[in-house]
Amino acid sequence: MHLPSIIREPAVALIGDQCYTSLVENLNIYDTACIKYAVSKGLGLGIVVGGSIVKIPQILTILSNHSAQGLSLTSYVLETLSYFITLSYNLRQGNPFSTFGEIMFICIQNIIILSLIFYYGRQVGLLASSLIGFATLLYCLNDTSIVPQVMMSSLYAATIPLSLASKVPQIYSNFVNKSTGQLSVFTVVNYFAGSAARVFTTMTELDDTLMLFGNALATTFNAILVLQVILYWNQKKPTTNIDKWNRLHRNDKSEIDKLKIAKQSQNTRFVNLEEGEAMIEPVQQTANYFHTFVIPNYSEPEALLKDTISKLAVHRTNYVIILAMEASESGWEQKGDRLRDYFAGRFHGFIITGHPVGTPGEYRGKGSNVNYAVRNGCATMIEELGYDRRQIILTIMDSDAAIPELYIMEVESALSKSDDPYYTICAPPIFFSRNCNEVPASVRMADITWAAMVMSNLSNSDGLCVPCSNYSLSFILAERVGYWDVDADAIGEDMHMWLKCFFKTDGHARTAPIYVPINLTNVQVDGYFANLNARYVQAKRHFQGVADLGYTLRHMIISYKNRKNQKGLLDCHMATSGFYDKLSACLVILEAHMIPASSGWLMFAAVPLMQLMLFPPFPWMAITSPTNNPLLTSDFFYKLWTVVKMITIFLPFPLFGTLAIYEGLHRYIDKNFYQKPATRTWKNCADYASLPIAAWLFLTWPSTVACVKRLFSGDDAYVVGAKVFKEEEEKERLS
């Protein structure tokens, strides 16, 4: 292959004539030496390019603010001295520019920052003397008569412990606090990637043990920081919130005591939960919002609904309850009236709605029930009870969700910090701890995996986090996007509503993660295999939400076509997001539905099946002769097959790491937030042995079935997950 000289000459200058001829002209993909060299050069140039702009944002910030306040002069001086020594060492060693070029650019940027610090600090005299001093230092370091080579090597060696010592206190602090605090994830990961790449480029292009040792040590310490970020990332916010809550309410009664007081005082108008005495006046909301809880249900045990609402009744603040019943449930009106009478005077309002049967164009499910309940319930609040629509915050919850008071406090905090609270969707992690010891291990593991994936989804820094089951949003946002969709494609009500809010506001609506776990119940019925079947039925319903992928693609394309004119439902002064954000949202949805449908097949079927076909244990099982087997006749395909097998082996490890983090967090929340006695012991580690069964039965297979069914017409019936609530045990627990 012969390329134009404008491409050939830079390529030859980069990798040399021999490697260019081998890799480009002869397309020799088996020349490992040249491939390593080319990769090393590419990595080196990438690091150099990154280093050339790494501090530009800091320089622009100083210039825009006309101030260098908060920047440490001492730190920048020491850092610049260290970089000058490293730069001079590489220059004197004659190392290729690609192995140290970023150091030169960082030195230049540091000099600019130091100059700005002196300039805005009104120290022009020091600025001039410092520039002269740095120029003199650079000259001396590169003059062998002033600084001999032995001294130069000693100076370079001295910079290694200095740069590494700065990481040890950070690592120790992270370990002690079990948190990385405000440590920049972007910076840590990039330092690790850069130092790891430098190890490779040094090994490939240089024969310098000192540089290799320094880069290897830096990579090791950076790897420890990356590992700490991974380990503490998802648990730092929940544990911090819980610790803060416990410090502020250390004298509060326990959750069980509160429920006892609530049940004993159900005939009084309001209850002081601290003393257990009846109050004359209700506790009114002092914030700018009226929190309204929408509880959709169909044939749920009345005791379960009573317990769920009781957990809201013990909060210090009064709310409005919208009990969203289904008219198809026999006796729904009497059931709703009993619950309203039971909690008489305990809430600011208790509204019951009955979603009618057979509405044209509607698909039976949570979304259609919530849509009806919000439309009619909020109409009652606004038109009859005089609520301000701008103050209504809707919390959509499952009938088994135990929502703690801390969640409401964190929602209020998130809304107060948001640039536009009306376009903020609050999403908490979910947590299965109400009946987890009463279900099969595989069901328990499926829900643990589900909860861990939901929690990891909340770490999206762009606010593209999909809520699961329970979430809060303003009535203004729900009204402006046209409430909830009710067709069959909107069966995944939580994800679909988030997508609708995102696209209908042209990307302005974003998610604020609320790091307070919402405790749910596992699907539970009598009988081991019946319980497995009930969880499978629930999984099939969950993955019917794959229709949201088509919804996302359609609206992403529409957004791209209308990108010049589209303003969504926003006022003209509001900034909207670009096409990149729509693409990112599409990738989030693709990840949620395609990974469960593909990873299980790859791990459990694809590779083992191919191994059996291409390397059968018995001759009679052979599909092709050895002479026609590409893995035996082609070194390239054999190496490719080896890579695929290695990927398959290591594919589950990120999941295992996530589950290990979740296990520790689960124990912490049970002990410190719910004050539950420790029930999980080391023998519960055997639960993880059921993970392959749980992953295949409750993730891979139902997601695959849902994807295939999208190719055919027809809708599946909406089946509510079976949940058991043993009222007798609950009464015994509270007695």
PDB file of C-alpha atoms in Angstrom, residues 2-185:
ATOM      1  CA  HIS A   2       1.558   3.292  -1.098  1.00  0.00           C
ATOM      2  CA  LEU A   3       0.307   6.430   0.609  1.00  0.00           C
ATOM      3  CA  PRO A   4       0.808  10.063  -0.436  1.00  0.00           C
ATOM      4  CA  SER A   5       4.041  11.642   0.731  1.00  0.00           C
ATOM      5  CA  ILE A   6       2.139  14.032   2.989  1.00  0.00           C
ATOM      6  CA  ILE A   7       1.122  10.983   5.055  1.00  0.00           C
ATOM      7  CA  ARG A   8       4.132   8.752   4.401  1.00  0.00           C
ATOM      8  CA  GLU A   9       6.839  11.161   5.516  1.00  0.00           C
ATOM      9  CA  PRO A  10       5.411  11.904   9.004  1.00  0.00           C
ATOM     10  CA  ALA A  11       4.693   8.194   9.485  1.00  0.00           C
ATOM     11  CA  VAL A  12       8.266   7.245   8.546  1.00  0.00           C
ATOM     12  CA  ALA A  13       9.606   9.941  10.843  1.00  0.00           C
ATOM     13  CA  LEU A  14       7.481   8.524  13.652  1.00  0.00           C
ATOM     14  CA  ILE A  15       8.038   4.766  13.385  1.00  0.00           C
ATOM     15  CA  GLY A  16      11.006   4.492  11.045  1.00  0.00           C
ATOM     16  CA  ASP A  17      11.335   3.299   7.469  1.00  0.00           C
ATOM     17  CA  GLN A  18      11.611  -0.385   8.356  1.00  0.00           C
ATOM     18  CA  CYS A  19       8.442  -0.522  10.473  1.00  0.00           C
ATOM     19  CA  TYR A  20       6.566   1.661   7.992  1.00  0.00           C
ATOM     20  CA  THR A  21       7.398  -0.741   5.179  1.00  0.00           C
ATOM     21  CA  SER A  22       6.446  -3.763   7.275  1.00  0.00           C
ATOM     22  CA  LEU A  23       3.192  -2.477   8.776  1.00  0.00           C
ATOM     23  CA  VAL A  24       1.829  -0.101   6.142  1.00  0.00           C
ATOM     24  CA  GLU A  25       3.161  -1.225   2.782  1.00  0.00           C
ATOM     25  CA  ASN A  26       3.318  -4.971   3.450  1.00  0.00           C
ATOM     26  CA  LEU A  27       0.432  -5.031   5.978  1.00  0.00           C
ATOM     27  CA  ASN A  28       2.393  -7.493   8.107  1.00  0.00           C
ATOM     28  CA  ILE A  29       0.272  -7.787  11.262  1.00  0.00           C
ATOM     29  CA  TYR A  30       2.581 -10.448  12.683  1.00  0.00           C
ATOM     30  CA  ASP A  31       5.576  -8.118  13.067  1.00  0.00           C
ATOM     31  CA  THR A  32       5.162  -7.809  16.844  1.00  0.00           C
ATOM     32  CA  ALA A  33       8.323  -5.751  17.319  1.00  0.00           C
ATOM     33  CA  CYS A  34       7.134  -3.043  14.944  1.00  0.00           C
ATOM     34  CA  ILE A  35       3.591  -3.189  16.315  1.00  0.00           C
ATOM     35  CA  LYS A  36       4.909  -2.642  19.855  1.00  0.00           C
ATOM     36  CA  TYR A  37       7.099   0.192  18.631  1.00  0.00           C
ATOM     37  CA  ALA A  38       4.228   1.856  16.738  1.00  0.00           C
ATOM     38  CA  VAL A  39       1.883   1.508  19.712  1.00  0.00           C
ATOM     39  CA  SER A  40       4.561   2.972  21.968  1.00  0.00           C
ATOM     40  CA  LYS A  41       5.011   5.940  19.660  1.00  0.00           C
ATOM     41  CA  GLY A  42       1.257   6.452  19.460  1.00  0.00           C
ATOM     42  CA  LEU A  43       0.867   6.348  23.230  1.00  0.00           C
ATOM     43  CA  GLY A  44       3.816   8.667  23.671  1.00  0.00           C
ATOM     44  CA  LEU A  45       2.416  11.232  21.273  1.00  0.00           C
ATOM     45  CA  GLY A  46      -0.992  10.946  22.922  1.00  0.00           C
ATOM     46  CA  ILE A  47       0.546  11.718  26.296  1.00  0.00           C
ATOM     47  CA  VAL A  48       2.492  14.624  24.793  1.00  0.00           C
ATOM     48  CA  VAL A  49      -0.665  16.074  23.236  1.00  0.00           C
ATOM     49  CA  GLY A  50      -2.548  15.658  26.514  1.00  0.00           C
ATOM     50  CA  GLY A  51       0.269  17.298  28.454  1.00  0.00           C
ATOM     51  CA  SER A  52       0.306  20.239  26.061  1.00  0.00           C
ATOM     52  CA  ILE A  53      -3.202  21.284  27.122  1.00  0.00           C
ATOM     53  CA  VAL A  54      -3.570  19.816  30.605  1.00  0.00           C
ATOM     54  CA  LYS A  55      -3.205  23.165  32.400  1.00  0.00           C
ATOM     55  CA  ILE A  56      -4.802  25.413  29.804  1.00  0.00           C
ATOM     56  CA  PRO A  57      -8.149  25.432  31.717  1.00  0.00           C
ATOM     57  CA  GLN A  58      -6.318  26.659  34.832  1.00  0.00           C
ATOM     58  CA  ILE A  59      -4.641  29.456  32.858  1.00  0.00           C
ATOM     59  CA  LEU A  60      -7.951  30.522  31.305  1.00  0.00           C
ATOM     60  CA  THR A  61      -9.615  30.538  34.734  1.00  0.00           C
ATOM     61  CA  ILE A  62      -6.939  32.885  36.111  1.00  0.00           C
ATOM     62  CA  LEU A  63      -7.225  35.203  33.115  1.00  0.00           C
ATOM     63  CA  SER A  64     -11.025  35.298  33.178  1.00  0.00           C
ATOM     64  CA  ASN A  65     -11.166  36.035  36.916  1.00  0.00           C
ATOM     65  CA  HIS A  66      -8.170  38.399  36.887  1.00  0.00           C
ATOM     66  CA  SER A  67      -6.996  36.652  40.020  1.00  0.00           C
ATOM     67  CA  ALA A  68      -4.747  33.778  41.100  1.00  0.00           C
ATOM     68  CA  GLN A  69      -6.232  33.565  44.574  1.00  0.00           C
ATOM     69  CA  GLY A  70      -6.155  30.075  46.081  1.00  0.00           C
ATOM     70  CA  LEU A  71      -3.164  28.854  44.055  1.00  0.00           C
ATOM     71  CA  SER A  72      -0.133  27.801  46.071  1.00  0.00           C
ATOM     72  CA  LEU A  73       3.005  29.577  44.900  1.00  0.00           C
ATOM     73  CA  THR A  74       5.227  27.119  46.786  1.00  0.00           C
ATOM     74  CA  SER A  75       3.567  24.082  45.212  1.00  0.00           C
ATOM     75  CA  TYR A  76       3.975  25.433  41.695  1.00  0.00           C
ATOM     76  CA  VAL A  77       7.611  26.400  42.294  1.00  0.00           C
ATOM     77  CA  LEU A  78       8.491  22.932  43.630  1.00  0.00           C
ATOM     78  CA  GLU A  79       6.547  21.204  40.872  1.00  0.00           C
ATOM     79  CA  THR A  80       8.288  23.291  38.213  1.00  0.00           C
ATOM     80  CA  LEU A  81      11.715  22.552  39.687  1.00  0.00           C
ATOM     81  CA  SER A  82      10.934  18.827  39.627  1.00  0.00           C
ATOM     82  CA  TYR A  83       9.785  19.005  36.011  1.00  0.00           C
ATOM     83  CA  PHE A  84      12.868  21.022  35.016  1.00  0.00           C
ATOM     84  CA  ILE A  85      15.123  18.307  36.447  1.00  0.00           C
ATOM     85  CA  THR A  86      13.154  15.569  34.655  1.00  0.00           C
ATOM     86  CA  LEU A  87      13.216  17.509  31.378  1.00  0.00           C
ATOM     87  CA  SER A  88      16.959  18.130  31.581  1.00  0.00           C
ATOM     88  CA  TYR A  89      17.650  14.494  32.451  1.00  0.00           C
ATOM     89  CA  ASN A  90      15.796  13.298  29.352  1.00  0.00           C
ATOM     90  CA  LEU A  91      17.465  15.883  27.110  1.00  0.00           C
ATOM     91  CA  ARG A  92      20.922  14.902  28.307  1.00  0.00           C
ATOM     92  CA  GLN A  93      20.120  11.216  27.886  1.00  0.00           C
ATOM     93  CA  GLY A  94      19.098  11.879  24.295  1.00  0.00           C
ATOM     94  CA  ASN A  95      15.750  10.153  24.763  1.00  0.00           C
ATOM     95  CA  PRO A  96      13.126  10.384  21.980  1.00  0.00           C
ATOM     96  CA  PHE A  97      10.799  13.358  22.330  1.00  0.00           C
ATOM     97  CA  SER A  98       7.749  11.069  22.457  1.00  0.00           C
ATOM     98  CA  THR A  99       8.995   9.651  25.780  1.00  0.00           C
ATOM     99  CA  PHE A 100       9.104  12.953  27.662  1.00  0.00           C
ATOM    100  CA  GLY A 101       7.591  15.698  25.480  1.00  0.00           C
ATOM    101  CA  GLU A 102       4.681  16.399  27.823  1.00  0.00           C
ATOM    102  CA  ILE A 103       7.170  17.470  30.512  1.00  0.00           C
ATOM    103  CA  MET A 104       8.349  20.356  28.329  1.00  0.00           C
ATOM    104  CA  PHE A 105       4.791  21.569  27.714  1.00  0.00           C
ATOM    105  CA  ILE A 106       3.869  21.282  31.400  1.00  0.00           C
ATOM    106  CA  CYS A 107       6.980  23.307  32.285  1.00  0.00           C
ATOM    107  CA  ILE A 108       5.919  26.045  29.863  1.00  0.00           C
ATOM    108  CA  GLN A 109       2.379  26.083  31.280  1.00  0.00           C
ATOM    109  CA  ASN A 110       3.708  26.166  34.845  1.00  0.00           C
ATOM    110  CA  ILE A 111       5.922  29.138  33.988  1.00  0.00           C
ATOM    111  CA  ILE A 112       2.854  30.937  32.593  1.00  0.00           C
ATOM    112  CA  ILE A 113       0.849  30.170  35.750  1.00  0.00           C
ATOM    113  CA  LEU A 114       3.711  31.341  37.991  1.00  0.00           C
ATOM    114  CA  SER A 115       3.963  34.532  35.951  1.00  0.00           C
ATOM    115  CA  LEU A 116       0.235  35.142  36.394  1.00  0.00           C
ATOM    116  CA  ILE A 117       0.493  34.487  40.141  1.00  0.00           C
ATOM    117  CA  PHE A 118       3.236  37.094  40.413  1.00  0.00           C
ATOM    118  CA  TYR A 119       1.446  39.517  38.074  1.00  0.00           C
ATOM    119  CA  TYR A 120      -1.926  39.459  39.827  1.00  0.00           C
ATOM    120  CA  GLY A 121      -0.140  39.458  43.184  1.00  0.00           C
ATOM    121  CA  ARG A 122       1.478  42.754  42.166  1.00  0.00           C
ATOM    122  CA  GLN A 123       4.970  41.265  42.453  1.00  0.00           C
ATOM    123  CA  VAL A 124       6.378  42.225  39.063  1.00  0.00           C
ATOM    124  CA  GLY A 125       9.898  42.410  40.459  1.00  0.00           C
ATOM    125  CA  LEU A 126       9.728  38.813  41.656  1.00  0.00           C
ATOM    126  CA  LEU A 127       8.292  37.838  38.288  1.00  0.00           C
ATOM    127  CA  ALA A 128      11.336  39.125  36.432  1.00  0.00           C
ATOM    128  CA  SER A 129      13.811  37.596  38.874  1.00  0.00           C
ATOM    129  CA  SER A 130      11.977  34.248  38.814  1.00  0.00           C
ATOM    130  CA  LEU A 131      12.054  34.059  35.023  1.00  0.00           C
ATOM    131  CA  ILE A 132      15.773  34.806  35.064  1.00  0.00           C
ATOM    132  CA  GLY A 133      16.260  32.205  37.810  1.00  0.00           C
ATOM    133  CA  PHE A 134      14.416  29.463  35.922  1.00  0.00           C
ATOM    134  CA  ALA A 135      16.314  30.236  32.716  1.00  0.00           C
ATOM    135  CA  THR A 136      19.617  30.063  34.613  1.00  0.00           C
ATOM    136  CA  LEU A 137      18.602  26.782  36.261  1.00  0.00           C
ATOM    137  CA  LEU A 138      17.678  25.220  32.933  1.00  0.00           C
ATOM    138  CA  TYR A 139      21.015  26.299  31.442  1.00  0.00           C
ATOM    139  CA  CYS A 140      22.990  24.898  34.392  1.00  0.00           C
ATOM    140  CA  LEU A 141      21.143  21.582  34.378  1.00  0.00           C
ATOM    141  CA  ASN A 142      22.015  21.069  30.728  1.00  0.00           C
ATOM    142  CA  ASP A 143      25.669  22.056  31.098  1.00  0.00           C
ATOM    143  CA  THR A 144      27.784  18.983  31.919  1.00  0.00           C
ATOM    144  CA  SER A 145      30.619  21.139  33.238  1.00  0.00           C
ATOM    145  CA  ILE A 146      28.356  22.620  35.918  1.00  0.00           C
ATOM    146  CA  VAL A 147      26.179  19.586  36.678  1.00  0.00           C
ATOM    147  CA  PRO A 148      28.016  16.329  35.933  1.00  0.00           C
ATOM    148  CA  GLN A 149      26.076  13.301  34.730  1.00  0.00           C
ATOM    149  CA  VAL A 150      26.379  11.549  38.096  1.00  0.00           C
ATOM    150  CA  MET A 151      24.864  14.560  39.849  1.00  0.00           C
ATOM    151  CA  MET A 152      22.153  14.792  37.183  1.00  0.00           C
ATOM    152  CA  SER A 153      21.166  11.178  37.799  1.00  0.00           C
ATOM    153  CA  SER A 154      21.098  11.820  41.553  1.00  0.00           C
ATOM    154  CA  LEU A 155      18.883  14.875  41.101  1.00  0.00           C
ATOM    155  CA  TYR A 156      16.492  12.897  38.907  1.00  0.00           C
ATOM    156  CA  ALA A 157      16.412  10.039  41.411  1.00  0.00           C
ATOM    157  CA  ALA A 158      15.574  12.563  44.151  1.00  0.00           C
ATOM    158  CA  THR A 159      12.474  13.716  42.276  1.00  0.00           C
ATOM    159  CA  ILE A 160      11.004  10.202  42.339  1.00  0.00           C
ATOM    160  CA  PRO A 161      10.393   9.895  46.128  1.00  0.00           C
ATOM    161  CA  LEU A 162       9.283  13.522  46.274  1.00  0.00           C
ATOM    162  CA  SER A 163       6.559  12.996  43.674  1.00  0.00           C
ATOM    163  CA  LEU A 164       5.502   9.662  45.176  1.00  0.00           C
ATOM    164  CA  ALA A 165       5.479  10.909  48.764  1.00  0.00           C
ATOM    165  CA  SER A 166       2.681  13.307  47.865  1.00  0.00           C
ATOM    166  CA  LYS A 167       0.413  10.320  47.116  1.00  0.00           C
ATOM    167  CA  VAL A 168       0.991   8.375  50.335  1.00  0.00           C
ATOM    168  CA  PRO A 169      -0.967  10.783  52.625  1.00  0.00           C
ATOM    169  CA  GLN A 170      -3.846  10.761  50.113  1.00  0.00           C
ATOM    170  CA  ILE A 171      -3.915   6.959  49.996  1.00  0.00           C
ATOM    171  CA  TYR A 172      -3.799   6.710  53.790  1.00  0.00           C
ATOM    172  CA  SER A 173      -6.545   9.328  54.203  1.00  0.00           C
ATOM    173  CA  ASN A 174      -8.777   7.465  51.735  1.00  0.00           C
ATOM    174  CA  PHE A 175      -8.208   4.204  53.601  1.00  0.00           C
ATOM    175  CA  VAL A 176      -8.980   5.679  57.031  1.00  0.00           C
ATOM    176  CA  ASN A 177     -12.074   7.591  55.891  1.00  0.00           C
ATOM    177  CA  LYS A 178     -13.298   4.867  53.497  1.00  0.00           C
ATOM    178  CA  SER A 179     -13.917   7.723  51.070  1.00  0.00           C
ATOM    179  CA  THR A 180     -12.042   9.591  48.351  1.00  0.00           C
ATOM    180  CA  GLY A 181     -13.753  12.872  49.275  1.00  0.00           C
ATOM    181  CA  GLN A 182     -13.403  15.518  46.557  1.00  0.00           C
ATOM    182  CA  LEU A 183     -10.592  13.697  44.755  1.00  0.00           C
ATOM    183  CA  SER A 184     -11.003  14.210  41.021  1.00  0.00           C
ATOM    184  CA  VAL A 185     -11.782  10.902  39.330  1.00  0.00           C
TER     185      VAL A 185
END
